[in-house]
JSON list of C-alpha atoms in Angstrom, two decimals:
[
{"chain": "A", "resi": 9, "resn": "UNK", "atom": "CA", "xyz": [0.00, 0.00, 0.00]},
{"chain": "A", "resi": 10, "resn": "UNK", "atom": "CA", "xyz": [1.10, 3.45, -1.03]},
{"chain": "A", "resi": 11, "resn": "UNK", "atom": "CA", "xyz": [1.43, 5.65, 2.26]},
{"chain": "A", "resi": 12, "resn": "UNK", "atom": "CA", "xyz": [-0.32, 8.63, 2.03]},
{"chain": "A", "resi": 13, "resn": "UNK", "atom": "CA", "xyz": [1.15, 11.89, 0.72]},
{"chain": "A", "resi": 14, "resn": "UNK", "atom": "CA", "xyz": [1.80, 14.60, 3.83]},
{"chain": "A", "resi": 15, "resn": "UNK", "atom": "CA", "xyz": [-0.77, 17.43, 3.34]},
{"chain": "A", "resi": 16, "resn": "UNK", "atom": "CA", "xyz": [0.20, 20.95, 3.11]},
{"chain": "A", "resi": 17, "resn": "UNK", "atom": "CA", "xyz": [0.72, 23.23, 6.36]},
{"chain": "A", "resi": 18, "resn": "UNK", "atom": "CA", "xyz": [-2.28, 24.32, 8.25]},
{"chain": "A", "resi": 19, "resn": "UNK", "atom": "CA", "xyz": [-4.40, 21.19, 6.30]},
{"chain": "A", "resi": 20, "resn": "UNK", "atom": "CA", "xyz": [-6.18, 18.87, 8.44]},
{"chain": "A", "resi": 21, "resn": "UNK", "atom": "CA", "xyz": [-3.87, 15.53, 9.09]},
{"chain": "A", "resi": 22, "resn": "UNK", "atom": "CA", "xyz": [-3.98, 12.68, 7.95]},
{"chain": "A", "resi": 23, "resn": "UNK", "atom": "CA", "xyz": [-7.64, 10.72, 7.32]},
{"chain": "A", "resi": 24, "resn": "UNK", "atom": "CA", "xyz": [-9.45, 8.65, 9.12]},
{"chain": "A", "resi": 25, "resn": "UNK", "atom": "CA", "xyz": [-11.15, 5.55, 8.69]},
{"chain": "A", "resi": 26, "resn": "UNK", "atom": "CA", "xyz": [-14.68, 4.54, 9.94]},
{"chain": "A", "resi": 27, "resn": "UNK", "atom": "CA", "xyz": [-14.67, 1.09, 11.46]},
{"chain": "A", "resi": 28, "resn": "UNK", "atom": "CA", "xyz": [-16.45, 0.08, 7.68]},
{"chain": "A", "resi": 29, "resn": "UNK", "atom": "CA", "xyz": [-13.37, 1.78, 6.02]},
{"chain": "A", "resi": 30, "resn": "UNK", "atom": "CA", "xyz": [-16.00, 4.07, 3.77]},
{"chain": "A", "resi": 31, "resn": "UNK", "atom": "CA", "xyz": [-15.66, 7.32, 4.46]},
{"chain": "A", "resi": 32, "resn": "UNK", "atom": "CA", "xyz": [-11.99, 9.25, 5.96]},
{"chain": "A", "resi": 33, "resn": "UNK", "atom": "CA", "xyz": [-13.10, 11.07, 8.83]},
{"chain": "A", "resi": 34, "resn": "UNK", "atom": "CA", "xyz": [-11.08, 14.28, 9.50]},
{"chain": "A", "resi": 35, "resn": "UNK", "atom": "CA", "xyz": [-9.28, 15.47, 12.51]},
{"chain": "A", "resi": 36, "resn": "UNK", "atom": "CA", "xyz": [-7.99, 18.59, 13.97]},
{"chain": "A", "resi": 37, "resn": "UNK", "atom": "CA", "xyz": [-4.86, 19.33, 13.58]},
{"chain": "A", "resi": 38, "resn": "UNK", "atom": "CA", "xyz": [-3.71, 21.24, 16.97]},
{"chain": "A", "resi": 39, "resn": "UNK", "atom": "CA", "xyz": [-1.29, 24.37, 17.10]},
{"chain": "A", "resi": 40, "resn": "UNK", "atom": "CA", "xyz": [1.56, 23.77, 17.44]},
{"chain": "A", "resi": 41, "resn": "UNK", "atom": "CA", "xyz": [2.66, 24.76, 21.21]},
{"chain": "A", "resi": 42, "resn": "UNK", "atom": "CA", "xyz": [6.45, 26.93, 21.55]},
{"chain": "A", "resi": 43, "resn": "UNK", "atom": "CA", "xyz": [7.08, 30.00, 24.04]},
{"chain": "A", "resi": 44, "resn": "UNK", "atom": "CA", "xyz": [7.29, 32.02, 20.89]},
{"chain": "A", "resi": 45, "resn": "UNK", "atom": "CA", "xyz": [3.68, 30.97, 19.88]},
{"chain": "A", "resi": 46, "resn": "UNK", "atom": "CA", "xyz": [2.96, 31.57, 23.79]},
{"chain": "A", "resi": 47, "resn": "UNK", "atom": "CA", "xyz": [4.40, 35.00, 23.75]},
{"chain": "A", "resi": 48, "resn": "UNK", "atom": "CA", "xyz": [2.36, 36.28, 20.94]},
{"chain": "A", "resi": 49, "resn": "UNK", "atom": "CA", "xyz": [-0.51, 35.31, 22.00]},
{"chain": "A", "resi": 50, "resn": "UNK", "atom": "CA", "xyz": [0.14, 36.72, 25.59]},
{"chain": "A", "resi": 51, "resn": "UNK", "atom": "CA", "xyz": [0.97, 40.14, 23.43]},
{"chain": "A", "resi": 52, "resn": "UNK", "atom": "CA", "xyz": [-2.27, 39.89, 20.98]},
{"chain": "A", "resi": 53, "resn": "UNK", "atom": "CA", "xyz": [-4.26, 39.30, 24.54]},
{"chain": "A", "resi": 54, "resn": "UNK", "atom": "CA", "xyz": [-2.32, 42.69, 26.28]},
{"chain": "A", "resi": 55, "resn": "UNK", "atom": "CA", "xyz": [-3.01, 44.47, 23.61]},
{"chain": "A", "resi": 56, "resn": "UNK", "atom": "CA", "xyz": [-6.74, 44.27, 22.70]},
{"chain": "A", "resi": 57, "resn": "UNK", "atom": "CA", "xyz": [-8.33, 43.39, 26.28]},
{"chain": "A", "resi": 58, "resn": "UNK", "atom": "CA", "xyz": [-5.40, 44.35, 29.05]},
{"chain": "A", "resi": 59, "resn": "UNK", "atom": "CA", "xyz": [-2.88, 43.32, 30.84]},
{"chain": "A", "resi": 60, "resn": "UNK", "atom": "CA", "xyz": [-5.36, 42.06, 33.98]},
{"chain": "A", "resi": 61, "resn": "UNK", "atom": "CA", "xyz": [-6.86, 40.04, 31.44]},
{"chain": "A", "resi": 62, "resn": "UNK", "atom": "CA", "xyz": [-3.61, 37.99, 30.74]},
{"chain": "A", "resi": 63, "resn": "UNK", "atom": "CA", "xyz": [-3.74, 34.58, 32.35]},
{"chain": "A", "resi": 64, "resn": "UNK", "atom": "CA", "xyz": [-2.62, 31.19, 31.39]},
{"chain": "A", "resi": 65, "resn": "UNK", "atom": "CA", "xyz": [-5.89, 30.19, 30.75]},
{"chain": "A", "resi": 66, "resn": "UNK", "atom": "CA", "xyz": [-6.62, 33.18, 28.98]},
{"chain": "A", "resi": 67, "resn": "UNK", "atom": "CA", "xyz": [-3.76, 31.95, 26.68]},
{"chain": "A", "resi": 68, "resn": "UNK", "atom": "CA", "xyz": [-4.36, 28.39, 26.66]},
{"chain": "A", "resi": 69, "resn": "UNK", "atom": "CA", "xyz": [-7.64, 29.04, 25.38]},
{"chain": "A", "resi": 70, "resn": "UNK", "atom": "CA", "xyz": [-6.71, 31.36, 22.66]},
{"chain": "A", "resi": 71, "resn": "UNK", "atom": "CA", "xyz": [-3.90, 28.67, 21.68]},
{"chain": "A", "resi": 72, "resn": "UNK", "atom": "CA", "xyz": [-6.90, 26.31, 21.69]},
{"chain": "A", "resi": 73, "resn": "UNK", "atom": "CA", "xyz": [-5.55, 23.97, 24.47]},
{"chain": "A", "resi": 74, "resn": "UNK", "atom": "CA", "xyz": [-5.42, 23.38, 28.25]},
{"chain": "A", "resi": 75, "resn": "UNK", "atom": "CA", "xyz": [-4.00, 25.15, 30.60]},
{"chain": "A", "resi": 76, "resn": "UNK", "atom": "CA", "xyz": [-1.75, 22.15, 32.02]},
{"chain": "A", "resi": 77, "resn": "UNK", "atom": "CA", "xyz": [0.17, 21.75, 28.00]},
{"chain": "A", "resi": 78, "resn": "UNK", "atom": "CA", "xyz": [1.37, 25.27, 28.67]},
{"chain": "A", "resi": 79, "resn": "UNK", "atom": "CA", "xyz": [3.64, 24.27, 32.00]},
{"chain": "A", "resi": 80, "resn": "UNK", "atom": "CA", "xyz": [6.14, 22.40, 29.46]},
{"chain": "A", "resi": 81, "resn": "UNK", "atom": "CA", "xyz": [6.93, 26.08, 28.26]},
{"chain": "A", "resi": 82, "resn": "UNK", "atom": "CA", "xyz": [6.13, 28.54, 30.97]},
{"chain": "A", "resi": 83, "resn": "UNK", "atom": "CA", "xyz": [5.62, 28.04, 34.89]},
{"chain": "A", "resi": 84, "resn": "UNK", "atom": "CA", "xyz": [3.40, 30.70, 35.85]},
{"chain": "A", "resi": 85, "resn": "UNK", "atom": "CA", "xyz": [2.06, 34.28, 34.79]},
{"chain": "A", "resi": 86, "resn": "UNK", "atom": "CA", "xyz": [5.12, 36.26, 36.39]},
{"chain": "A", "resi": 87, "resn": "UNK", "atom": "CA", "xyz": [6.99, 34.35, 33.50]},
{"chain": "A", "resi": 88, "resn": "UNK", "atom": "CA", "xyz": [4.34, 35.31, 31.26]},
{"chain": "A", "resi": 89, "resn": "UNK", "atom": "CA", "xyz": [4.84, 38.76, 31.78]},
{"chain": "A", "resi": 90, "resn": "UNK", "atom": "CA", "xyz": [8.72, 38.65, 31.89]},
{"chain": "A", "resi": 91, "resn": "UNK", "atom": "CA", "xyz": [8.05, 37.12, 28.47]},
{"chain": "A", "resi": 92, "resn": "UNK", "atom": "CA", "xyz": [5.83, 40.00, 27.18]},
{"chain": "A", "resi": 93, "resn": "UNK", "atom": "CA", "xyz": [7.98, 42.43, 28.64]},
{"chain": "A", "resi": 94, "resn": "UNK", "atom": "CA", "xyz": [10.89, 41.25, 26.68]},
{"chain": "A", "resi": 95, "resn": "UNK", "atom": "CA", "xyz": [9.46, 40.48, 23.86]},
{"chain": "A", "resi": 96, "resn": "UNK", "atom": "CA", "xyz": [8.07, 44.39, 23.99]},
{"chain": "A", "resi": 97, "resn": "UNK", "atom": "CA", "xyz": [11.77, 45.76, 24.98]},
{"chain": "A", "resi": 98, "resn": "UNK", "atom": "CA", "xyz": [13.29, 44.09, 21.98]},
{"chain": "A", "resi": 99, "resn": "UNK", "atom": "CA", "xyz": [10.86, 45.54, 19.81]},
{"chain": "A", "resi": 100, "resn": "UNK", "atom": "CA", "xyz": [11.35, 49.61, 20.99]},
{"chain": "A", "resi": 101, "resn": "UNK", "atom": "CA", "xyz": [11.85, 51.30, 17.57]},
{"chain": "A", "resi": 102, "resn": "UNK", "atom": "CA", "xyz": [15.28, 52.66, 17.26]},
{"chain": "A", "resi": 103, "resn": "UNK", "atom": "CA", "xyz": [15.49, 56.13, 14.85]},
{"chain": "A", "resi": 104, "resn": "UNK", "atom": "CA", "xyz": [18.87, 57.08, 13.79]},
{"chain": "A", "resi": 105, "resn": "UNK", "atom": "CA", "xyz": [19.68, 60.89, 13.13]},
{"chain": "A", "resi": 106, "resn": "UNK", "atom": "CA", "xyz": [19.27, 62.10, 9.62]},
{"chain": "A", "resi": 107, "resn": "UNK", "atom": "CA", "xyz": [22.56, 63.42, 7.86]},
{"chain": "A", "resi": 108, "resn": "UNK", "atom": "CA", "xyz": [23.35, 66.91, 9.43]},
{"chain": "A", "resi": 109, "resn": "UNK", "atom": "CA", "xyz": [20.46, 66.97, 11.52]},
{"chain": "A", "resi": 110, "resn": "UNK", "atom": "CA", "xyz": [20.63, 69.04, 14.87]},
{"chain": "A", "resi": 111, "resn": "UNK", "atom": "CA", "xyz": [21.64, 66.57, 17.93]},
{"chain": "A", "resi": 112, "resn": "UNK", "atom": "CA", "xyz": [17.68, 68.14, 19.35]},
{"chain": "A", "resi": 113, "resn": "UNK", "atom": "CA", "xyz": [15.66, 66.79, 17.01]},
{"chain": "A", "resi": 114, "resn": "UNK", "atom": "CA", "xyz": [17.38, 63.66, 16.41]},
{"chain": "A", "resi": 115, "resn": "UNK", "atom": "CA", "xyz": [16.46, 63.23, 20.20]},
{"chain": "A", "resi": 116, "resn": "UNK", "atom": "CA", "xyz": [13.15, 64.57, 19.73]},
{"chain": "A", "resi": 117, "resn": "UNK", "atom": "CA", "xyz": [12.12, 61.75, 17.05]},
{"chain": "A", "resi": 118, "resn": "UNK", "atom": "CA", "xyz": [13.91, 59.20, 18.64]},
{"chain": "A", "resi": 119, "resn": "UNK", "atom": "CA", "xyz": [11.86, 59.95, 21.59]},
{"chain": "A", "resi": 120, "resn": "UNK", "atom": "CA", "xyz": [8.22, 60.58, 19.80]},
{"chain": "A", "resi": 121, "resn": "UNK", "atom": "CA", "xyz": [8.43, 57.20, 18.16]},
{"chain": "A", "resi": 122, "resn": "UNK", "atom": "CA", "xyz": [8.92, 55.60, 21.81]},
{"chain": "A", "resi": 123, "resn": "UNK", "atom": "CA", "xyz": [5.84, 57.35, 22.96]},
{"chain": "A", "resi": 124, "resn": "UNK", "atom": "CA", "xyz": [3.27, 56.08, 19.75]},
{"chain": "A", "resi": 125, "resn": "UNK", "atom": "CA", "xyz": [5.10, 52.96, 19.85]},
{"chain": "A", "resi": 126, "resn": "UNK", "atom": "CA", "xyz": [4.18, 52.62, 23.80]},
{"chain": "A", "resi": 127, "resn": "UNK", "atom": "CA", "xyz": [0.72, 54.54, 23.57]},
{"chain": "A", "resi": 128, "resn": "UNK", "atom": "CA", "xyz": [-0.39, 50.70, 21.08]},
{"chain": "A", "resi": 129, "resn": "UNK", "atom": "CA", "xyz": [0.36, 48.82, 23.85]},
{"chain": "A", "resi": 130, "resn": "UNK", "atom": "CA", "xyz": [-1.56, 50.47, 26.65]},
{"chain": "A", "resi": 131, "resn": "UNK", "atom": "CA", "xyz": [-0.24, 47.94, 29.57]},
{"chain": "A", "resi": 132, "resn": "UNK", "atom": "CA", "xyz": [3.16, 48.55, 28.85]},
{"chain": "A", "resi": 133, "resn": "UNK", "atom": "CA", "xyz": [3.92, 51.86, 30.64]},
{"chain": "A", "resi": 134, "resn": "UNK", "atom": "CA", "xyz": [2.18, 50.05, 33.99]},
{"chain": "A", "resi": 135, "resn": "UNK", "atom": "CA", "xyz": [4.64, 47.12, 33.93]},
{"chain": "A", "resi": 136, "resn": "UNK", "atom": "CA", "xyz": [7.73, 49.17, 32.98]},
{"chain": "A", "resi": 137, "resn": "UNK", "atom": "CA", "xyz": [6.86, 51.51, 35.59]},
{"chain": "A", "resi": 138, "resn": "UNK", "atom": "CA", "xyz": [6.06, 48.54, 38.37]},
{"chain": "A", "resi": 139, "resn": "UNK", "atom": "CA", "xyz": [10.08, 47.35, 37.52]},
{"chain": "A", "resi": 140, "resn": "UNK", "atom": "CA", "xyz": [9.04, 43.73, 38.65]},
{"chain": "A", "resi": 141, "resn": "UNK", "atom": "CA", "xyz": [10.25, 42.62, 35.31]},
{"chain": "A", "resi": 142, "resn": "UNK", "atom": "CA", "xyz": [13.62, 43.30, 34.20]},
{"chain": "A", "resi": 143, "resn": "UNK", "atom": "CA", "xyz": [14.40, 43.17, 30.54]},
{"chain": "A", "resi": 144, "resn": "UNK", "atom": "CA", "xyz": [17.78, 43.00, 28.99]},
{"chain": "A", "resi": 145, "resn": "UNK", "atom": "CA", "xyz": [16.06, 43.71, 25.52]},
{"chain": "A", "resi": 146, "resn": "UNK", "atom": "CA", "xyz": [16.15, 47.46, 26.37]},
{"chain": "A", "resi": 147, "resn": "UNK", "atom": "CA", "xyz": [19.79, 47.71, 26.79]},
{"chain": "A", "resi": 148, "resn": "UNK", "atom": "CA", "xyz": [19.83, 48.63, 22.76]},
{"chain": "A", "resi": 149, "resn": "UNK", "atom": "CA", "xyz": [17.51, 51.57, 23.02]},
{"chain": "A", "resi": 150, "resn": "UNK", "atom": "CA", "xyz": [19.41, 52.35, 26.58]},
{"chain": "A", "resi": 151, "resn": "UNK", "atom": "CA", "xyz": [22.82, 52.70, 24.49]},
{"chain": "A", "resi": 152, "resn": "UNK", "atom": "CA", "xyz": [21.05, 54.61, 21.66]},
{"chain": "A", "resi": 153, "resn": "UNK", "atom": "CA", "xyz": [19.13, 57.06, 23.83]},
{"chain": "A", "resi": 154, "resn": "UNK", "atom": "CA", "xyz": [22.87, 58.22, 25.40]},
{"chain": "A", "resi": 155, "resn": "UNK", "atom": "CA", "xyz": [24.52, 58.25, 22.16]},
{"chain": "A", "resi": 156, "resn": "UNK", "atom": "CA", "xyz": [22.46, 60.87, 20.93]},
{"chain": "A", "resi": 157, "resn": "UNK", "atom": "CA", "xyz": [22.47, 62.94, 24.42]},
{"chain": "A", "resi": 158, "resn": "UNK", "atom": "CA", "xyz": [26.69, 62.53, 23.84]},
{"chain": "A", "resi": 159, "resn": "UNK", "atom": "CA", "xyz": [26.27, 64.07, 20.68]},
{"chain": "A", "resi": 160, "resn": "UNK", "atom": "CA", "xyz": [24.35, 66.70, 21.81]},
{"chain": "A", "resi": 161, "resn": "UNK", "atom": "CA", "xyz": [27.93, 67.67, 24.04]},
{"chain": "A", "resi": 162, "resn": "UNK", "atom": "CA", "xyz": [26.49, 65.96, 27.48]},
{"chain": "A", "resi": 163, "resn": "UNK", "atom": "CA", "xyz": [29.13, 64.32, 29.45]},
{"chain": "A", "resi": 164, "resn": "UNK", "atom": "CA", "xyz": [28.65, 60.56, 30.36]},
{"chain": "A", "resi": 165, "resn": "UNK", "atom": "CA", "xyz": [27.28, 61.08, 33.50]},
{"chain": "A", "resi": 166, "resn": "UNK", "atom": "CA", "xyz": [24.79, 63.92, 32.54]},
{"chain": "A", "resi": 167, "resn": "UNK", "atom": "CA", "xyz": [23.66, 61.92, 29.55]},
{"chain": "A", "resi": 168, "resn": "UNK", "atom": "CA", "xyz": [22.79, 59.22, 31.73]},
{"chain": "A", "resi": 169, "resn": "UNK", "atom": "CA", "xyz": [20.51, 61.66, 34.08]},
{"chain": "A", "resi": 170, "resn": "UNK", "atom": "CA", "xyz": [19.00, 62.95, 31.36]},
{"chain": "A", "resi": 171, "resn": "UNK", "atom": "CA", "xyz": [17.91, 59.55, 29.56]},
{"chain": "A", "resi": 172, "resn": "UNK", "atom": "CA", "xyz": [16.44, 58.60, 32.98]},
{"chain": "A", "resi": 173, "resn": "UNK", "atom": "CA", "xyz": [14.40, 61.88, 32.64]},
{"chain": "A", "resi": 174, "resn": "UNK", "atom": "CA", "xyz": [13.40, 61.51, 29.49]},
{"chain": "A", "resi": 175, "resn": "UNK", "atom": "CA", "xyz": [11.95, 58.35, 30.38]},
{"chain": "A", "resi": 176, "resn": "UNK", "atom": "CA", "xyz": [10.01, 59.19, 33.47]},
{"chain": "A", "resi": 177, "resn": "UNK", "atom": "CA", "xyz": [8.62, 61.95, 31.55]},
{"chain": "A", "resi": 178, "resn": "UNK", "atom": "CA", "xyz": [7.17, 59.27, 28.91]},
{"chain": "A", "resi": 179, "resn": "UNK", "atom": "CA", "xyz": [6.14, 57.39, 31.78]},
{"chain": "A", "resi": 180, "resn": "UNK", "atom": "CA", "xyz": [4.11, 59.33, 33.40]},
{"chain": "A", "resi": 181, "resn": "UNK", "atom": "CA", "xyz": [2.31, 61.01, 30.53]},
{"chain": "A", "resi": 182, "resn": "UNK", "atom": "CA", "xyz": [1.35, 57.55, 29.34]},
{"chain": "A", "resi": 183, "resn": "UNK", "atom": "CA", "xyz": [0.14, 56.76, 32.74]},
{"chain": "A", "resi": 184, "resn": "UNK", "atom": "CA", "xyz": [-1.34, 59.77, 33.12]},
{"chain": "A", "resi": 185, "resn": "UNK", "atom": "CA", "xyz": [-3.85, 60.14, 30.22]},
{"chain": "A", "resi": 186, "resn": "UNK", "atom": "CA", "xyz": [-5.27, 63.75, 32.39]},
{"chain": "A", "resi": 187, "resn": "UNK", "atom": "CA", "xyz": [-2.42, 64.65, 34.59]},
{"chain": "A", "resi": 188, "resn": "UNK", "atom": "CA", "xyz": [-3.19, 66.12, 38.19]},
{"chain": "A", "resi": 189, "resn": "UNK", "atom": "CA", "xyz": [-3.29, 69.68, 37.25]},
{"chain": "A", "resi": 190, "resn": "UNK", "atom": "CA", "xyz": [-4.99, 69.49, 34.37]},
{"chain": "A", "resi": 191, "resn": "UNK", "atom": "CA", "xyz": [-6.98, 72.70, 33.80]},
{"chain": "A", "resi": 192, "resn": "UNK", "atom": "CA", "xyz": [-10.80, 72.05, 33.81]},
{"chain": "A", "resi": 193, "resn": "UNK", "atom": "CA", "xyz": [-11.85, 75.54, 33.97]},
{"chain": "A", "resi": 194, "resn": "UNK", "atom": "CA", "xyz": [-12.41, 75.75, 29.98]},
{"chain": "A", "resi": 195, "resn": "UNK", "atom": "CA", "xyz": [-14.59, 73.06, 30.35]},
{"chain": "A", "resi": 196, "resn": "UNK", "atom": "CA", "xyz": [-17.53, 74.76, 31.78]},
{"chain": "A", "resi": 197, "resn": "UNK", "atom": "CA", "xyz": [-19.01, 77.91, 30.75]},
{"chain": "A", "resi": 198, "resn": "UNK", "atom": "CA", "xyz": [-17.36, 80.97, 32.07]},
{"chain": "A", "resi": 199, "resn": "UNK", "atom": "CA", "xyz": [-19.49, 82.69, 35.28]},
{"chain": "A", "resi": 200, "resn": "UNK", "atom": "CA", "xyz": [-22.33, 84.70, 34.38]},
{"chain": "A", "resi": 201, "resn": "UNK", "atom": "CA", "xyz": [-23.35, 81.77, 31.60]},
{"chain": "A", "resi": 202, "resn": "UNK", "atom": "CA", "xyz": [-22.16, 83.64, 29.19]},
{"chain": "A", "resi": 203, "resn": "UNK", "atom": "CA", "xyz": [-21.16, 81.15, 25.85]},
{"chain": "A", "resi": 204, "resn": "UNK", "atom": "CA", "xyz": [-18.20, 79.31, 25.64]},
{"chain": "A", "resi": 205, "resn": "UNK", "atom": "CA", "xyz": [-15.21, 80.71, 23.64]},
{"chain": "A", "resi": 206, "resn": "UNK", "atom": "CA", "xyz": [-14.99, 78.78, 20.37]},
{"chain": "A", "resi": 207, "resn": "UNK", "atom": "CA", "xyz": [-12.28, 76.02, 20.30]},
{"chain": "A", "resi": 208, "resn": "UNK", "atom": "CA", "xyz": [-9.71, 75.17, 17.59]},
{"chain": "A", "resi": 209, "resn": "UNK", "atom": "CA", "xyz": [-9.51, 71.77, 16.29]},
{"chain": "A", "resi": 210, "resn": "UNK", "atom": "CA", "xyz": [-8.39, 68.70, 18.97]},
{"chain": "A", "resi": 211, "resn": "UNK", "atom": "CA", "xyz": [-4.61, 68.19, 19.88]},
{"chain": "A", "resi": 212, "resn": "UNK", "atom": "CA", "xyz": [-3.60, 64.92, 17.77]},
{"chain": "A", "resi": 213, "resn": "UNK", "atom": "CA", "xyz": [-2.02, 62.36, 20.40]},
{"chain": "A", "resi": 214, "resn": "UNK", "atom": "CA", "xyz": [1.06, 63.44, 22.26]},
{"chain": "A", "resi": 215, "resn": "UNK", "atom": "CA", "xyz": [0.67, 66.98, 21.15]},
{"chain": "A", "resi": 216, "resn": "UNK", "atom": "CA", "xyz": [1.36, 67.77, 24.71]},
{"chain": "A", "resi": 217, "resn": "UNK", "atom": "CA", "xyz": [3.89, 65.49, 25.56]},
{"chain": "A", "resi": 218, "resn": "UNK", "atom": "CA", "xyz": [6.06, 66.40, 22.25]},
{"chain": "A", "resi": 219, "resn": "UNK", "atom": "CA", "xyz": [5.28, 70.11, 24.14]},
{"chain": "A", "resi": 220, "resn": "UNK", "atom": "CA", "xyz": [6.68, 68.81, 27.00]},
{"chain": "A", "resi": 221, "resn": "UNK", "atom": "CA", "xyz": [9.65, 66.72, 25.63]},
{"chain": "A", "resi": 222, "resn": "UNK", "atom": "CA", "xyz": [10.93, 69.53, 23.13]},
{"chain": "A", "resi": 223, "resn": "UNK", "atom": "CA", "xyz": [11.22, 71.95, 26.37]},
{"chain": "A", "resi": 224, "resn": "UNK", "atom": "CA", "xyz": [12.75, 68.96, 28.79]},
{"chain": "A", "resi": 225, "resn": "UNK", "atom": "CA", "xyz": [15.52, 68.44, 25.67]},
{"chain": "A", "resi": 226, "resn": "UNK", "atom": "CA", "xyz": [16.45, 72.17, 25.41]},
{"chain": "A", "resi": 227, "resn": "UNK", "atom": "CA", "xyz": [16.74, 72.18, 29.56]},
{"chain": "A", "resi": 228, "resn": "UNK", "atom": "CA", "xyz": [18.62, 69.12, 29.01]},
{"chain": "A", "resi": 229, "resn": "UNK", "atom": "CA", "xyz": [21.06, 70.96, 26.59]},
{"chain": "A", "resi": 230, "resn": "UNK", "atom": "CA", "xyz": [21.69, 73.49, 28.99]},
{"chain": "A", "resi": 231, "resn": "UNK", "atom": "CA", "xyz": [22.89, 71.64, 31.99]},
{"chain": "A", "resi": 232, "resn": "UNK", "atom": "CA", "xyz": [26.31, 73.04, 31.16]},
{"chain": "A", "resi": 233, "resn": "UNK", "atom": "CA", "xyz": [24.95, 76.46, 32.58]},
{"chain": "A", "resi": 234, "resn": "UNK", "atom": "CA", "xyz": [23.39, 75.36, 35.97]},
{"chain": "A", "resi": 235, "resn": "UNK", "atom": "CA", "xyz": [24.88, 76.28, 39.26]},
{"chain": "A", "resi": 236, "resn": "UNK", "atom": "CA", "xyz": [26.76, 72.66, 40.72]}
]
């Protein structure tokens, strides 16, 4: 008997027989279970329903299998989120300066394209900020972020504050989607009832923390003048 030919990826497998040998009745083929296939999955479920929402059975049942087949890859969710938290750190986008372009702005976009990245994955600002999971995938955009401060004349020590403060300022504008502070006043009407002021068009997203980065970089450039 000729063995059966092996059916293209993602086909059902192989046929089987009904105990009259008439008709081939099909089976599932099952996904194929890896901590890559894991980690995905644990980033797809982040993404679109939170971070509280990420369990392993959350994941085993979007993998389409039981919770106990995931322990051969993964012990708990701690190691689920070290794994998302990598996988996220590895990904940071990294934008190198144009030809000729002013050490500022080369800073500036480098540091705009962490906040949109950051702002699609909602969770990711909480976990950073909770520093329960360490990743060593960040140690690229680390050495990138104080290249370009070097360039812009700090020394190594200053270049190293000022990444750290460039990153608690993306912090806490992504944590803080209406800062404490933020002015309300506009958004009833003025005493007396009279009618509202028109208002210009919305600020697109991170209008205000590009206001607040572009100010924080020119600060940072004048370190050099500050009373030790």
């Amino acid at each position: 008997m000729t063995p059966d030919k092996t059916r293209p990826r993602g086909a059902a497998g192989p046929a089987a027989r009904s105990a009259g040998g008439l008709a081939p009745i099909a089976t599932e083929q099952r996904p194929v279970l890896s901590r890559a296939a894991i980690t995905a999955t644990a980033r797809h479920i982040a993404d679109t329903e939170g971070i509280g929402e990420l369990t392993l059975r959350r994941v085993a049942a979007e993998l389409g299998t039981g919770q106990a087949s995931l322990y051969r890859h993964i012990a708990h969710r701690a190691e689920l989120l070290a794994l998302v938290t990598e996988d996220l750190a590895v990904s940071f986008p990294i934008v190198e300066p144009a030809p000729a372009e002013p050490p500022a702005e080369a800073i500036a976009a480098q540091w705009l394209a962490m906040y949109h990245f950051m702002a699609a994955h909602p969770w990711a600002a909480k976990v950073i900020a909770e520093g329960h999971h360490l990743a060593t995938g960040t140690r690229s955009i680390l050495e990138h972020g104080l290249t370009l401060l070097r360039a812009a004349g700090l020394t190594e020590a200053d270049a190293l504050h000022g990444y750290r403060a460039l990153w608690h300022l993306l912090l806490g504008h992504l944590l803080n989607e209406h800062p404490f502070g933020h002015d309300t006043q506009h958004d009833t009407a003025p005493p007396g009832g009279a009618p509202e002021p028109a208002r210009g068009p919305a600020e697109p997203a991170g209008a205000e923390f590009e206001w607040a980065l572009r100010r924080l970089i020119a600060g940072i450039g004048r370190m050099d003048t500050w009373h030790r």
